[in-house]
mmCIF file of C-alpha atoms in Angstrom:
data_model
loop_
_atom_site.group_PDB
_atom_site.id
_atom_site.type_symbol
_atom_site.label_atom_id
_atom_site.label_comp_id
_atom_site.label_asym_id
_atom_site.label_seq_id
_atom_site.Cartn_x
_atom_site.Cartn_y
_atom_site.Cartn_z
ATOM 1 C CA MET A 174 24.344 -47.515 -1.453
ATOM 2 C CA ALA A 175 24.469 -50.539 -3.748
ATOM 3 C CA PHE A 176 27.536 -52.697 -3.496
ATOM 4 C CA PRO A 177 28.649 -54.167 -6.864
ATOM 5 C CA GLY A 178 29.630 -57.513 -5.385
ATOM 6 C CA THR A 179 29.976 -59.385 -2.148
ATOM 7 C CA ASP A 180 32.304 -61.719 -0.283
ATOM 8 C CA SER A 181 31.186 -65.079 1.006
ATOM 9 C CA THR A 182 32.531 -68.308 2.449
ATOM 10 C CA TYR A 183 30.999 -71.747 2.626
ATOM 11 C CA HIS A 184 32.224 -74.665 4.695
ATOM 12 C CA GLY A 185 30.307 -77.894 4.889
ATOM 13 C CA GLY A 186 30.192 -81.603 4.511
ATOM 14 C CA PHE A 187 27.777 -84.475 4.260
ATOM 15 C CA LEU A 188 27.315 -88.097 5.249
ATOM 16 C CA THR A 189 25.257 -90.567 3.249
ATOM 17 C CA LEU A 190 24.179 -94.113 4.044
ATOM 18 C CA ASN A 191 22.489 -96.036 1.293
ATOM 19 C CA LYS A 192 20.964 -99.507 1.113
ATOM 20 C CA ARG A 193 19.786 -100.014 -2.445
ATOM 21 C CA LEU A 194 16.437 -101.594 -3.114
ATOM 22 C CA SER A 195 16.901 -105.337 -2.782
ATOM 23 C CA GLY A 196 15.051 -107.990 -0.863
ATOM 24 C CA GLY A 197 11.942 -105.821 -0.991
ATOM 25 C CA TRP A 198 13.280 -102.726 0.786
ATOM 26 C CA GLY A 199 15.755 -99.875 0.520
ATOM 27 C CA VAL A 200 16.782 -96.895 2.622
ATOM 28 C CA ASN A 201 18.788 -93.711 2.071
ATOM 29 C CA VAL A 202 19.925 -91.456 4.923
ATOM 30 C CA HIS A 203 21.584 -88.122 4.175
ATOM 31 C CA TYR A 204 22.940 -85.547 6.629
ATOM 32 C CA ALA A 205 24.517 -82.254 5.554
ATOM 33 C CA PHE A 206 26.107 -79.633 7.783
ATOM 34 C CA SER A 207 27.420 -76.265 6.736
ATOM 35 C CA LYS A 208 28.210 -72.679 7.598
ATOM 36 C CA THR A 209 27.616 -69.905 5.067
ATOM 37 C CA LEU A 210 28.892 -66.410 5.822
ATOM 38 C CA ASP A 211 28.724 -63.319 3.640
ATOM 39 C CA LEU A 212 28.300 -59.577 3.313
ATOM 40 C CA PRO A 213 24.933 -58.159 2.267
ATOM 41 C CA THR A 214 24.463 -57.499 -1.426
ATOM 42 C CA GLY A 215 22.935 -54.066 -0.954
ATOM 43 C CA TYR A 216 20.243 -54.622 -3.586
ATOM 44 C CA THR A 217 17.168 -55.007 -1.353
ATOM 45 C CA PHE A 218 16.194 -53.245 1.869
ATOM 46 C CA ARG A 219 16.809 -56.493 3.762
ATOM 47 C CA ASP A 220 20.381 -56.601 2.463
ATOM 48 C CA VAL A 221 21.632 -53.072 3.027
ATOM 49 C CA PHE A 222 24.665 -52.165 5.088
ATOM 50 C CA GLU A 223 23.911 -50.647 8.463
ATOM 51 C CA ASP A 224 26.924 -48.374 8.037
ATOM 52 C CA PRO A 225 28.178 -48.127 4.415
ATOM 53 C CA LEU A 226 31.512 -46.753 5.676
ATOM 54 C CA HIS A 227 32.161 -49.874 7.766
ATOM 55 C CA ILE A 228 30.768 -52.733 5.686
ATOM 56 C CA ARG A 229 32.883 -55.430 7.397
ATOM 57 C CA ARG A 230 30.703 -54.996 10.496
ATOM 58 C CA ASP A 231 27.926 -56.655 8.494
ATOM 59 C CA TRP A 232 29.893 -59.854 7.906
ATOM 60 C CA GLY A 233 27.652 -62.630 9.205
ATOM 61 C CA VAL A 234 25.474 -65.615 8.554
ATOM 62 C CA SER A 235 24.072 -65.642 5.023
ATOM 63 C CA ASN A 236 20.379 -65.464 4.142
ATOM 64 C CA GLN A 237 20.796 -68.880 2.472
ATOM 65 C CA HIS A 238 22.458 -70.528 5.486
ATOM 66 C CA VAL A 239 20.978 -73.827 6.692
ATOM 67 C CA GLY A 240 23.278 -75.314 9.315
ATOM 68 C CA HIS A 241 21.916 -78.849 9.418
ATOM 69 C CA ARG A 242 19.726 -80.849 7.061
ATOM 70 C CA PHE A 243 18.694 -84.477 7.570
ATOM 71 C CA ILE A 244 16.753 -86.446 4.972
ATOM 72 C CA ALA A 245 15.805 -90.110 5.289
ATOM 73 C CA THR A 246 13.901 -92.094 2.678
ATOM 74 C CA PHE A 247 12.534 -95.605 2.872
ATOM 75 C CA ILE A 248 10.846 -97.782 0.288
ATOM 76 C CA GLY A 249 9.372 -101.194 0.879
ATOM 77 C CA GLU A 250 7.750 -103.480 -1.687
ATOM 78 C CA GLY A 251 5.503 -106.430 -1.039
ATOM 79 C CA PRO A 252 5.974 -109.661 -2.969
ATOM 80 C CA THR A 253 4.681 -109.749 -6.547
ATOM 81 C CA ARG A 254 3.077 -113.205 -6.577
ATOM 82 C CA TRP A 255 1.578 -114.081 -3.185
ATOM 83 C CA GLY A 256 0.580 -112.818 0.258
ATOM 84 C CA LEU A 257 -1.554 -110.109 1.771
ATOM 85 C CA THR A 258 0.955 -107.383 0.822
ATOM 86 C CA ARG A 259 1.219 -108.499 -2.829
ATOM 87 C CA GLY A 260 1.843 -105.553 -5.159
ATOM 88 C CA PHE A 261 1.958 -102.931 -2.383
ATOM 89 C CA THR A 262 4.678 -100.273 -2.169
ATOM 90 C CA LEU A 263 5.240 -98.094 0.894
ATOM 91 C CA SER A 264 7.450 -94.997 0.658
ATOM 92 C CA LEU A 265 8.447 -92.597 3.399
ATOM 93 C CA ILE A 266 10.406 -89.327 3.209
ATOM 94 C CA THR A 267 11.469 -87.505 6.383
ATOM 95 C CA THR A 268 13.075 -84.055 6.259
ATOM 96 C CA VAL A 269 14.438 -82.075 9.216
ATOM 97 C CA GLU A 270 16.490 -78.899 8.884
ATOM 98 C CA SER A 271 17.656 -76.188 11.254
ATOM 99 C CA GLY A 272 15.937 -72.823 11.311
ATOM 100 C CA ARG A 273 16.773 -70.058 8.855
ATOM 101 C CA PHE A 274 18.259 -66.780 10.001
ATOM 102 C CA ALA A 275 16.740 -63.326 9.579
ATOM 103 C CA THR A 276 17.561 -59.736 10.490
ATOM 104 C CA LEU A 277 15.443 -57.841 13.006
ATOM 105 C CA PHE A 278 14.385 -54.413 11.694
ATOM 106 C CA ALA A 279 13.038 -51.405 13.589
ATOM 107 C CA GLY A 280 10.448 -50.446 10.963
ATOM 108 C CA PHE A 281 11.668 -46.897 10.400
ATOM 109 C CA ASP A 282 14.825 -44.787 9.952
ATOM 110 C CA VAL A 283 16.175 -44.905 13.528
ATOM 111 C CA ASN A 284 19.488 -43.150 12.911
ATOM 112 C CA GLY A 285 18.059 -40.465 10.609
ATOM 113 C CA ASP A 286 20.483 -41.107 7.753
ATOM 114 C CA LEU A 287 17.663 -40.989 5.156
ATOM 115 C CA GLU A 288 18.852 -44.258 3.568
ATOM 116 C CA PHE A 289 16.110 -46.337 1.942
ATOM 117 C CA GLY A 290 14.706 -49.195 3.992
ATOM 118 C CA THR A 291 14.551 -49.512 7.742
ATOM 119 C CA ASP A 292 17.313 -49.733 10.309
ATOM 120 C CA ARG A 293 18.067 -52.651 12.589
ATOM 121 C CA VAL A 294 16.855 -52.917 16.140
ATOM 122 C CA GLY A 295 19.452 -51.461 18.502
ATOM 123 C CA LEU A 296 22.925 -52.884 17.928
ATOM 124 C CA ILE A 297 21.688 -56.298 16.796
ATOM 125 C CA GLY A 298 23.755 -57.691 13.945
ATOM 126 C CA ARG A 299 22.578 -58.925 10.564
ATOM 127 C CA ASN A 300 20.829 -62.336 10.485
ATOM 128 C CA THR A 301 20.992 -62.950 14.237
ATOM 129 C CA TYR A 302 17.389 -64.134 14.698
ATOM 130 C CA GLN A 303 16.955 -67.862 14.064
ATOM 131 C CA GLY A 304 13.513 -69.163 13.149
ATOM 132 C CA ASP A 305 12.006 -72.538 13.936
ATOM 133 C CA ARG A 306 13.336 -75.734 12.436
ATOM 134 C CA PHE A 307 11.567 -77.401 9.535
ATOM 135 C CA MET A 308 10.235 -80.948 10.016
ATOM 136 C CA GLN A 309 8.100 -82.908 7.574
ATOM 137 C CA VAL A 310 7.141 -86.538 6.976
ATOM 138 C CA ASP A 311 5.611 -87.627 3.651
ATOM 139 C CA LEU A 312 4.055 -91.056 3.152
ATOM 140 C CA ARG A 313 2.903 -92.873 0.029
ATOM 141 C CA LEU A 314 1.089 -96.188 -0.248
ATOM 142 C CA ALA A 315 0.499 -97.643 -3.699
ATOM 143 C CA ARG A 316 -0.595 -100.964 -5.140
ATOM 144 C CA LYS A 317 -0.037 -102.340 -8.627
ATOM 145 C CA ILE A 318 -3.088 -104.227 -9.839
ATOM 146 C CA PRO A 319 -2.722 -106.207 -13.083
ATOM 147 C CA LEU A 320 -5.610 -106.041 -15.549
ATOM 148 C CA GLY A 321 -4.224 -108.599 -17.951
ATOM 149 C CA GLU A 322 -0.756 -109.261 -19.291
ATOM 150 C CA ARG A 323 0.052 -105.750 -20.524
ATOM 151 C CA ILE A 324 -2.145 -103.383 -18.524
ATOM 152 C CA ARG A 325 -1.790 -102.424 -14.873
ATOM 153 C CA ILE A 326 -3.342 -99.745 -12.724
ATOM 154 C CA GLU A 327 -1.702 -98.266 -9.673
ATOM 155 C CA PRO A 328 -4.010 -96.519 -7.210
ATOM 156 C CA LEU A 329 -2.125 -94.602 -4.578
ATOM 157 C CA LEU A 330 -2.643 -92.752 -1.339
ATOM 158 C CA GLU A 331 -0.284 -89.902 -0.449
ATOM 159 C CA PHE A 332 0.092 -87.841 2.709
ATOM 160 C CA PHE A 333 2.247 -84.729 2.654
ATOM 161 C CA ASN A 334 3.255 -83.350 6.062
ATOM 162 C CA LEU A 335 1.705 -86.444 7.626
ATOM 163 C CA PHE A 336 1.664 -85.125 11.203
ATOM 164 C CA ASN A 337 0.281 -81.731 10.107
ATOM 165 C CA ARG A 338 3.129 -79.782 11.686
ATOM 166 C CA ALA A 339 3.061 -76.041 11.064
ATOM 167 C CA ASN A 340 6.369 -75.191 9.379
ATOM 168 C CA VAL A 341 6.956 -71.444 9.455
ATOM 169 C CA THR A 342 9.712 -70.624 6.984
ATOM 170 C CA GLN A 343 9.339 -66.824 6.823
ATOM 171 C CA VAL A 344 8.551 -64.416 9.639
ATOM 172 C CA ASP A 345 7.948 -60.677 9.713
ATOM 173 C CA THR A 346 11.051 -59.367 11.463
ATOM 174 C CA VAL A 347 10.002 -55.691 11.520
ATOM 175 C CA TYR A 348 9.196 -54.472 15.025
ATOM 176 C CA GLY A 349 7.946 -50.980 14.155
ATOM 177 C CA CYS A 350 7.699 -49.855 17.778
ATOM 178 C CA LEU A 351 9.035 -46.300 18.235
ATOM 179 C CA LEU A 352 9.598 -46.630 21.995
ATOM 180 C CA TYR A 353 11.639 -49.837 21.715
ATOM 181 C CA THR A 354 14.190 -48.548 19.249
ATOM 182 C CA SER A 355 14.426 -44.818 19.963
ATOM 183 C CA PRO A 356 17.723 -43.571 21.376
ATOM 184 C CA SER A 357 17.512 -42.550 25.012
ATOM 185 C CA PRO A 358 17.410 -38.770 25.761
#
């Protein structure tokens, strides 16, 4: 059953601290927190109602919900005329966010209602499984080298996900085990 619309609510806020680039360095720290709740849209098998006659039972955390997100950026510039760090720029971006939510599916039509898609595992609600948090640090080192009055080159070295952390953003939430989800005799 496709539902022609959906209800949703969003509550959130953010904090920002900013030190603009001056004196050779700058920093920006941003923290956002939120709660996004909604009903499924009914357009994909991951967003169907478990019981189309009682759709309010599916009110829960949205697929787009990210409860906490922290981003910090730093930029530092060496002096332009003298010193060992002359012409160098160092930039750092750090991102940390809470895990995304997903629905656990059984992998087959448990209740025998012949609806498309699979049913949920047991009585577990929609989007109750929370995945791992996302953490990443990116680093950039560049240097401006003058080749005369008008021409400059800027070689750079960039590292994305500097600490090589495995960030899993999507997981297969289909169990598919008949014994785990079958009703008891």
